[in-house]
mmCIF file of C-alpha atoms and ligand atoms in Angstrom:
data_model
loop_
_atom_site.group_PDB
_atom_site.id
_atom_site.type_symbol
_atom_site.label_atom_id
_atom_site.label_comp_id
_atom_site.label_asym_id
_atom_site.label_seq_id
_atom_site.Cartn_x
_atom_site.Cartn_y
_atom_site.Cartn_z
ATOM 1 C CA MET A 1 120.270 16.035 112.021
ATOM 2 C CA PRO A 2 122.280 16.551 114.985
ATOM 3 C CA GLU A 3 121.131 15.312 118.574
ATOM 4 C CA ILE A 4 120.513 18.085 120.520
ATOM 5 C CA ALA A 5 120.954 18.614 124.200
ATOM 6 C CA PHE A 6 120.124 21.265 126.403
ATOM 7 C CA VAL A 7 122.308 21.944 129.852
ATOM 8 C CA ASN A 8 120.957 24.293 132.356
ATOM 9 C CA GLY A 9 120.154 27.090 130.060
ATOM 10 C CA GLU A 10 122.050 26.292 126.658
ATOM 11 C CA PHE A 11 121.948 24.228 123.810
ATOM 12 C CA MET A 12 124.292 22.596 122.315
ATOM 13 C CA ASP A 13 125.683 19.011 120.727
ATOM 14 C CA LEU A 14 124.530 16.039 122.283
ATOM 15 C CA SER A 15 128.650 14.902 122.262
ATOM 16 C CA ASP A 16 129.539 18.191 124.372
ATOM 17 C CA ALA A 17 126.959 17.664 127.071
ATOM 18 C CA ARG A 18 128.293 17.647 130.395
ATOM 19 C CA VAL A 19 127.183 17.630 133.855
ATOM 20 C CA SER A 20 129.272 17.206 136.755
ATOM 21 C CA VAL A 21 130.607 14.288 138.373
ATOM 22 C CA GLU A 22 129.394 15.754 141.605
ATOM 23 C CA ASP A 23 125.441 16.282 140.918
ATOM 24 C CA ARG A 24 122.888 14.881 142.644
ATOM 25 C CA GLY A 25 121.701 13.059 139.854
ATOM 26 C CA PHE A 26 124.909 10.996 139.153
ATOM 27 C CA GLN A 27 125.843 10.566 142.973
ATOM 28 C CA PHE A 28 122.520 9.521 144.171
ATOM 29 C CA GLY A 29 119.802 9.030 141.046
ATOM 30 C CA ASP A 30 118.405 11.642 143.247
ATOM 31 C CA GLY A 31 116.171 13.608 139.680
ATOM 32 C CA VAL A 32 112.687 12.675 137.932
ATOM 33 C CA TYR A 33 112.873 12.135 134.481
ATOM 34 C CA GLU A 34 110.219 12.594 131.443
ATOM 35 C CA VAL A 35 110.308 10.005 128.113
ATOM 36 C CA VAL A 36 108.509 12.023 124.971
ATOM 37 C CA ARG A 37 107.995 10.416 121.420
ATOM 38 C CA CYS A 38 107.670 13.152 118.692
ATOM 39 C CA TYR A 39 105.767 11.751 115.337
ATOM 40 C CA HIS A 40 107.270 13.932 112.044
ATOM 41 C CA GLY A 41 107.954 16.896 114.576
ATOM 42 C CA VAL A 42 105.124 16.838 117.260
ATOM 43 C CA PRO A 43 105.797 15.521 120.635
ATOM 44 C CA PHE A 44 102.988 13.199 121.512
ATOM 45 C CA ALA A 45 100.736 13.837 124.778
ATOM 46 C CA LEU A 46 103.495 16.710 125.516
ATOM 47 C CA GLU A 47 101.423 18.790 128.763
ATOM 48 C CA GLU A 48 100.463 14.684 130.148
ATOM 49 C CA HIS A 49 104.557 14.157 130.359
ATOM 50 C CA LEU A 50 105.055 17.314 131.605
ATOM 51 C CA ARG A 51 102.414 17.082 134.535
ATOM 52 C CA ARG A 52 103.807 13.794 135.530
ATOM 53 C CA LEU A 53 107.028 15.361 136.001
ATOM 54 C CA GLU A 54 105.753 18.275 137.655
ATOM 55 C CA ARG A 55 104.274 15.605 140.508
ATOM 56 C CA SER A 56 107.340 13.338 140.528
ATOM 57 C CA ALA A 57 109.687 16.978 141.341
ATOM 58 C CA SER A 58 106.762 17.654 143.982
ATOM 59 C CA GLY A 59 106.882 13.732 145.908
ATOM 60 C CA ILE A 60 110.532 14.102 146.331
ATOM 61 C CA GLU A 61 110.032 17.602 147.524
ATOM 62 C CA LEU A 62 112.539 18.987 143.793
ATOM 63 C CA GLY A 63 111.096 22.689 143.663
ATOM 64 C CA ILE A 64 110.861 23.057 139.919
ATOM 65 C CA PRO A 65 113.352 26.470 138.767
ATOM 66 C CA GLU A 66 111.590 29.560 136.603
ATOM 67 C CA GLU A 67 113.427 26.929 134.031
ATOM 68 C CA THR A 68 111.638 24.146 134.088
ATOM 69 C CA ARG A 69 108.044 25.983 134.323
ATOM 70 C CA ARG A 70 109.441 26.466 130.517
ATOM 71 C CA LEU A 71 110.502 22.796 129.850
ATOM 72 C CA GLY A 72 107.774 22.329 127.153
ATOM 73 C CA GLU A 73 108.864 25.564 125.364
ATOM 74 C CA LEU A 74 112.698 24.431 125.743
ATOM 75 C CA ALA A 75 112.221 20.631 124.900
ATOM 76 C CA VAL A 76 109.905 21.913 121.620
ATOM 77 C CA GLU A 77 112.780 24.101 120.568
ATOM 78 C CA ALA A 78 115.453 21.120 121.048
ATOM 79 C CA LEU A 79 113.171 19.464 118.452
ATOM 80 C CA ARG A 80 113.594 22.240 115.987
ATOM 81 C CA ARG A 81 116.973 22.838 116.639
ATOM 82 C CA SER A 82 117.303 18.818 115.984
ATOM 83 C CA GLN A 83 115.172 18.560 113.050
ATOM 84 C CA ILE A 84 114.872 14.976 114.038
ATOM 85 C CA ALA A 85 111.294 14.639 113.227
ATOM 86 C CA GLU A 86 110.690 10.603 114.698
ATOM 87 C CA ALA A 87 112.244 11.728 117.836
ATOM 88 C CA VAL A 88 112.605 10.439 121.402
ATOM 89 C CA LEU A 89 112.941 13.593 123.916
ATOM 90 C CA TYR A 90 114.214 13.354 126.809
ATOM 91 C CA MET A 91 114.212 15.591 130.131
ATOM 92 C CA GLN A 92 115.699 15.707 133.345
ATOM 93 C CA VAL A 93 115.629 17.694 136.433
ATOM 94 C CA THR A 94 117.886 16.361 139.253
ATOM 95 C CA ARG A 95 118.426 18.504 142.945
ATOM 96 C CA GLY A 96 121.777 19.786 140.971
ATOM 97 C CA TRP A 97 125.924 19.734 141.760
ATOM 98 C CA ALA A 98 126.478 20.053 145.763
ATOM 99 C CA PRO A 99 129.682 18.378 147.812
ATOM 100 C CA ARG A 100 128.496 14.716 148.559
ATOM 101 C CA ASN A 101 126.278 14.363 151.567
ATOM 102 C CA HIS A 102 122.941 12.496 151.718
ATOM 103 C CA ALA A 103 120.766 15.559 153.116
ATOM 104 C CA PHE A 104 119.512 17.731 150.804
ATOM 105 C CA PRO A 105 122.265 20.414 149.870
ATOM 106 C CA GLU A 106 120.994 24.113 150.631
ATOM 107 C CA ALA A 107 121.588 26.181 147.854
ATOM 108 C CA ALA A 108 122.061 23.565 145.044
ATOM 109 C CA LYS A 109 120.300 24.779 141.971
ATOM 110 C CA PRO A 110 118.673 22.041 139.770
ATOM 111 C CA THR A 111 119.960 20.662 136.571
ATOM 112 C CA VAL A 112 117.582 20.437 133.901
ATOM 113 C CA VAL A 113 118.648 18.490 130.596
ATOM 114 C CA ILE A 114 116.928 17.859 127.720
ATOM 115 C CA THR A 115 118.389 15.466 124.553
ATOM 116 C CA VAL A 116 116.397 14.639 121.356
ATOM 117 C CA ARG A 117 118.034 11.930 119.605
ATOM 118 C CA PRO A 118 115.678 9.752 116.762
ATOM 119 C CA ALA A 119 113.350 6.719 117.445
ATOM 120 C CA LYS A 120 114.326 3.452 117.163
ATOM 121 C CA PRO A 121 112.059 2.314 114.563
ATOM 122 C CA ALA A 122 110.229 -1.223 115.665
ATOM 123 C CA PRO A 123 111.242 -4.636 114.156
ATOM 124 C CA PRO A 124 108.917 -4.736 111.007
ATOM 125 C CA ASP A 125 107.347 -8.411 112.610
ATOM 126 C CA ARG A 126 107.127 -7.262 116.383
ATOM 127 C CA ALA A 127 103.705 -6.236 116.520
ATOM 128 C CA ALA A 128 102.831 -9.878 113.986
ATOM 129 C CA LEU A 129 104.557 -11.830 116.293
ATOM 130 C CA GLY A 130 104.717 -10.183 120.017
ATOM 131 C CA VAL A 131 107.130 -10.781 122.697
ATOM 132 C CA SER A 132 108.022 -13.054 125.499
ATOM 133 C CA VAL A 133 108.773 -12.054 128.687
ATOM 134 C CA ILE A 134 109.553 -13.582 131.869
ATOM 135 C CA THR A 135 108.893 -12.787 135.691
ATOM 136 C CA VAL A 136 111.279 -11.130 138.303
ATOM 137 C CA PRO A 137 110.147 -9.852 141.946
ATOM 138 C CA ASP A 138 109.106 -6.503 142.235
ATOM 139 C CA GLU A 139 112.185 -5.617 144.523
ATOM 140 C CA ARG A 140 112.239 -1.077 144.093
ATOM 141 C CA TRP A 141 110.105 0.848 146.182
ATOM 142 C CA LEU A 142 107.425 1.715 147.215
ATOM 143 C CA ARG A 143 106.824 5.380 145.737
ATOM 144 C CA CYS A 144 107.099 3.218 141.908
ATOM 145 C CA ASP A 145 104.748 6.901 140.630
ATOM 146 C CA ILE A 146 107.985 8.857 140.857
ATOM 147 C CA LYS A 147 109.200 8.612 137.930
ATOM 148 C CA SER A 148 112.304 8.794 139.315
ATOM 149 C CA THR A 149 116.299 8.680 137.771
ATOM 150 C CA ASP A 150 117.333 5.552 140.317
ATOM 151 C CA LEU A 151 115.984 2.837 138.025
ATOM 152 C CA LEU A 152 118.527 0.279 139.332
ATOM 153 C CA PRO A 153 116.135 -2.345 140.338
ATOM 154 C CA ASN A 154 114.845 -1.842 136.499
ATOM 155 C CA VAL A 155 117.636 -2.245 135.211
ATOM 156 C CA MET A 156 118.861 -5.206 137.002
ATOM 157 C CA ALA A 157 115.130 -6.784 135.972
ATOM 158 C CA LYS A 158 115.697 -5.916 132.260
ATOM 159 C CA GLN A 159 118.995 -7.620 132.256
ATOM 160 C CA LYS A 160 117.289 -10.943 133.663
ATOM 161 C CA ALA A 161 115.001 -10.568 130.593
ATOM 162 C CA VAL A 162 117.918 -9.921 128.037
ATOM 163 C CA ARG A 163 120.176 -13.241 130.060
ATOM 164 C CA ALA A 164 116.040 -15.530 129.649
ATOM 165 C CA GLY A 165 116.133 -14.063 125.616
ATOM 166 C CA ALA A 166 113.216 -12.320 126.689
ATOM 167 C CA PHE A 167 112.394 -8.830 125.895
ATOM 168 C CA GLU A 168 110.859 -7.160 129.092
ATOM 169 C CA ALA A 169 110.870 -8.705 132.770
ATOM 170 C CA VAL A 170 107.035 -8.301 134.426
ATOM 171 C CA MET A 171 107.174 -7.497 138.584
ATOM 172 C CA ILE A 172 105.593 -9.563 140.565
ATOM 173 C CA ARG A 173 105.215 -7.880 144.337
ATOM 174 C CA ASP A 174 105.518 -9.802 147.606
ATOM 175 C CA GLY A 175 105.296 -13.332 145.122
ATOM 176 C CA ALA A 176 101.599 -12.069 144.761
ATOM 177 C CA TYR A 177 100.806 -9.971 141.972
ATOM 178 C CA VAL A 178 101.140 -8.128 138.569
ATOM 179 C CA THR A 179 102.811 -4.313 138.652
ATOM 180 C CA GLU A 180 104.090 -3.437 135.812
ATOM 181 C CA GLY A 181 107.212 -4.087 133.531
ATOM 182 C CA ALA A 182 110.578 -2.981 133.771
ATOM 183 C CA SER A 183 109.732 0.437 131.128
ATOM 184 C CA THR A 184 105.812 -0.665 130.432
ATOM 185 C CA ASN A 185 102.297 -1.093 132.023
ATOM 186 C CA VAL A 186 101.763 -4.388 131.633
ATOM 187 C CA PHE A 187 98.275 -5.520 130.650
ATOM 188 C CA ALA A 188 96.331 -9.017 130.522
ATOM 189 C CA VAL A 189 93.073 -9.997 128.622
ATOM 190 C CA LYS A 190 90.444 -12.161 129.572
ATOM 191 C CA ASP A 191 86.846 -12.353 128.611
ATOM 192 C CA ASP A 192 86.987 -9.495 126.618
ATOM 193 C CA ALA A 193 87.703 -7.683 129.648
ATOM 194 C CA VAL A 194 90.878 -5.378 130.338
ATOM 195 C CA TYR A 195 92.986 -5.897 133.731
ATOM 196 C CA THR A 196 95.490 -3.841 134.498
ATOM 197 C CA ALA A 197 97.022 -2.735 137.997
ATOM 198 C CA PRO A 198 95.415 0.244 139.700
ATOM 199 C CA GLU A 199 97.310 3.523 139.924
ATOM 200 C CA GLY A 200 99.397 4.059 143.237
ATOM 201 C CA PRO A 201 102.692 3.740 144.869
ATOM 202 C CA ARG A 202 102.897 0.392 143.564
ATOM 203 C CA ILE A 203 103.019 1.462 139.418
ATOM 204 C CA LEU A 204 104.597 4.105 137.394
ATOM 205 C CA SER A 205 101.262 5.881 135.721
ATOM 206 C CA GLY A 206 101.945 5.826 132.251
ATOM 207 C CA ILE A 207 100.687 8.395 129.853
ATOM 208 C CA THR A 208 100.429 5.140 127.267
ATOM 209 C CA ARG A 209 98.476 3.124 129.928
ATOM 210 C CA ALA A 210 95.999 6.018 130.206
ATOM 211 C CA ILE A 211 95.426 6.078 126.591
ATOM 212 C CA VAL A 212 94.780 2.849 125.877
ATOM 213 C CA LEU A 213 92.730 2.314 128.640
ATOM 214 C CA GLY A 214 90.955 5.170 127.529
ATOM 215 C CA LEU A 215 90.189 3.724 123.966
ATOM 216 C CA ALA A 216 89.614 0.356 125.235
ATOM 217 C CA ARG A 217 86.625 1.565 126.951
ATOM 218 C CA GLU A 218 85.357 4.173 123.647
ATOM 219 C CA HIS A 219 86.060 0.462 122.105
ATOM 220 C CA GLY A 220 83.556 -1.061 124.680
ATOM 221 C CA MET A 221 85.921 -3.384 126.281
ATOM 222 C CA PRO A 222 85.424 -3.278 129.955
ATOM 223 C CA VAL A 223 88.291 -2.114 132.023
ATOM 224 C CA VAL A 224 89.437 -3.706 135.382
ATOM 225 C CA GLU A 225 92.044 -1.615 137.678
ATOM 226 C CA GLU A 226 92.831 -4.498 139.673
ATOM 227 C CA PHE A 227 95.494 -6.371 140.481
ATOM 228 C CA PHE A 228 96.094 -9.513 139.318
ATOM 229 C CA THR A 229 98.439 -12.688 140.129
ATOM 230 C CA PRO A 230 101.194 -13.851 137.495
ATOM 231 C CA GLU A 231 99.019 -17.141 137.548
ATOM 232 C CA PHE A 232 96.311 -14.800 135.693
ATOM 233 C CA LEU A 233 98.186 -13.236 133.409
ATOM 234 C CA ALA A 234 100.011 -17.102 132.218
ATOM 235 C CA ARG A 235 96.276 -17.800 131.640
ATOM 236 C CA ALA A 236 95.134 -14.855 130.319
ATOM 237 C CA ASP A 237 93.632 -14.890 126.525
ATOM 238 C CA GLU A 238 96.081 -12.274 125.342
ATOM 239 C CA ALA A 239 98.373 -10.055 126.885
ATOM 240 C CA PHE A 240 100.264 -6.547 125.873
ATOM 241 C CA ILE A 241 102.922 -3.904 126.865
ATOM 242 C CA THR A 242 102.697 -0.465 127.060
ATOM 243 C CA SER A 243 105.245 2.740 127.181
ATOM 244 C CA THR A 244 105.607 5.548 124.913
ATOM 245 C CA THR A 245 108.919 4.545 122.969
ATOM 246 C CA LEU A 246 107.200 0.545 122.227
ATOM 247 C CA GLU A 247 103.455 2.107 121.802
ATOM 248 C CA VAL A 248 101.488 -1.232 122.588
ATOM 249 C CA VAL A 249 103.309 -4.404 122.149
ATOM 250 C CA PRO A 250 101.601 -8.285 122.114
ATOM 251 C CA CYS A 251 102.880 -10.548 124.458
ATOM 252 C CA VAL A 252 103.140 -14.140 123.612
ATOM 253 C CA ARG A 253 104.934 -15.992 126.208
ATOM 254 C CA VAL A 254 105.451 -15.911 129.726
ATOM 255 C CA ASP A 255 108.381 -17.426 131.374
ATOM 256 C CA GLY A 256 108.755 -19.890 128.457
ATOM 257 C CA ARG A 257 105.355 -20.609 128.190
ATOM 258 C CA PRO A 258 102.515 -20.018 125.654
ATOM 259 C CA MET A 259 100.187 -17.726 126.342
ATOM 260 C CA GLY A 260 96.682 -17.986 125.171
ATOM 261 C CA ASP A 261 97.018 -19.658 121.347
ATOM 262 C CA GLY A 262 100.507 -18.022 121.387
ATOM 263 C CA ARG A 263 99.553 -15.717 119.159
ATOM 264 C CA PRO A 264 99.067 -11.825 119.237
ATOM 265 C CA GLY A 265 95.929 -11.869 120.332
ATOM 266 C CA PRO A 266 92.695 -9.784 118.344
ATOM 267 C CA LEU A 267 92.199 -7.134 121.199
ATOM 268 C CA THR A 268 95.349 -6.256 121.690
ATOM 269 C CA HIS A 269 95.134 -5.361 117.864
ATOM 270 C CA VAL A 270 92.635 -3.621 118.069
ATOM 271 C CA LEU A 271 94.266 -1.397 121.141
ATOM 272 C CA ALA A 272 97.202 -0.666 118.976
ATOM 273 C CA SER A 273 95.384 -0.055 115.747
ATOM 274 C CA ALA A 274 93.641 2.668 118.260
ATOM 275 C CA TYR A 275 96.713 4.108 119.250
ATOM 276 C CA SER A 276 98.368 4.929 116.609
ATOM 277 C CA ALA A 277 95.599 6.444 114.789
ATOM 278 C CA GLU A 278 95.368 8.449 118.262
ATOM 279 C CA VAL A 279 99.180 9.419 117.926
ATOM 280 C CA THR A 280 97.776 10.535 114.210
ATOM 281 C CA LYS A 281 95.077 12.694 115.072
ATOM 282 C CA ARG A 282 97.062 14.507 117.709
ATOM 283 C CA THR A 283 100.248 14.957 115.836
ATOM 284 C CA ALA A 284 98.257 15.874 112.982
HETATM 285 N N1 PDD B 301 109.523 3.772 130.833
HETATM 286 N N2 PDD B 301 106.050 2.083 133.672
HETATM 287 C C1 PDD B 301 107.668 2.131 134.425
HETATM 288 C C2 PDD B 301 108.485 1.597 135.081
HETATM 289 C C3 PDD B 301 108.435 3.068 133.184
HETATM 290 O O1 PDD B 301 109.640 3.272 133.330
HETATM 291 C C4 PDD B 301 107.433 3.494 131.965
HETATM 292 C C5 PDD B 301 108.144 4.186 130.592
HETATM 293 C C6 PDD B 301 106.041 2.885 131.654
HETATM 294 C C7 PDD B 301 105.034 3.704 131.139
HETATM 295 O O2 PDD B 301 105.038 5.073 130.858
HETATM 296 P P1 PDD B 301 104.486 5.428 130.143
HETATM 297 O O3 PDD B 301 102.892 4.787 128.765
HETATM 298 O O4 PDD B 301 104.331 7.125 130.390
HETATM 299 O O5 PDD B 301 105.532 5.567 128.859
HETATM 300 C C8 PDD B 301 105.604 2.258 133.371
HETATM 301 C C9 PDD B 301 110.346 4.706 129.705
HETATM 302 C C10 PDD B 301 109.874 4.778 128.363
HETATM 303 C C11 PDD B 301 111.936 5.251 129.971
HETATM 304 O O6 PDD B 301 112.092 4.642 131.108
HETATM 305 O O7 PDD B 301 112.201 5.088 129.110
#
């Protein structure tokens, strides 16, 4: 099963893929990206990811080249060539190669990269035991809705979690309210209602988030898209995080203290199962 890359018009082995050291993605984090999970050779929610990539590109005034308009087809072709059934598809578009200068280059052509790698299977006890999270200050800019490759604050936050022996860092804006995780959206369950931060410039509008909220509504759970405090999260009946690669993961401890009864909650379990069923339905 070859790990495949597509770089500026050509498919190749991932180990042979190269971009310039003067690429603006490398020097400035001047690019946008998407991560798509593929199940038995079928990309899940590809259209939603491509639409978000277009929104991110337009958010940084990056004109989408013709090649990028065909990104969906190219991604499917990369996946086919890799023959990896359970894959993570990564797509990145940067402002391209140019001699270093902060302002946009006049004539650079966007760099388009796609990679396909095997998805890491989740540890079998993660769903049953849940994970720990810590809270950290949200030190990002105020366009978190743009899925930018410039992820330094997220990287720093995730590393704090790793050092603390936790799975995810939950970011707190202005010491006041929960926005999202370093690479996930964050949910609390209280009195059978599902709470999560609203869409807008303070969070990435997760594709998994949208699907899970739809499933919650289908299951008759009230959904509250409002900011909540770290104290609300700590006192929630249940909590969970979502992302393309993780799906729905129960959280059982925050900053070292048990949440709810310290075990994954029943509504989290319902939503995780409903999400798996949705994946099966859409990739059949
Ligand atoms: N991360 N919030 C942030 C900051 C993220 O980086 C991600 C995804 C999410 C969840 O979005 P989605 O459900 O669309 O994957 C929320 C990806 C997986 C990553 O950077 O690897």
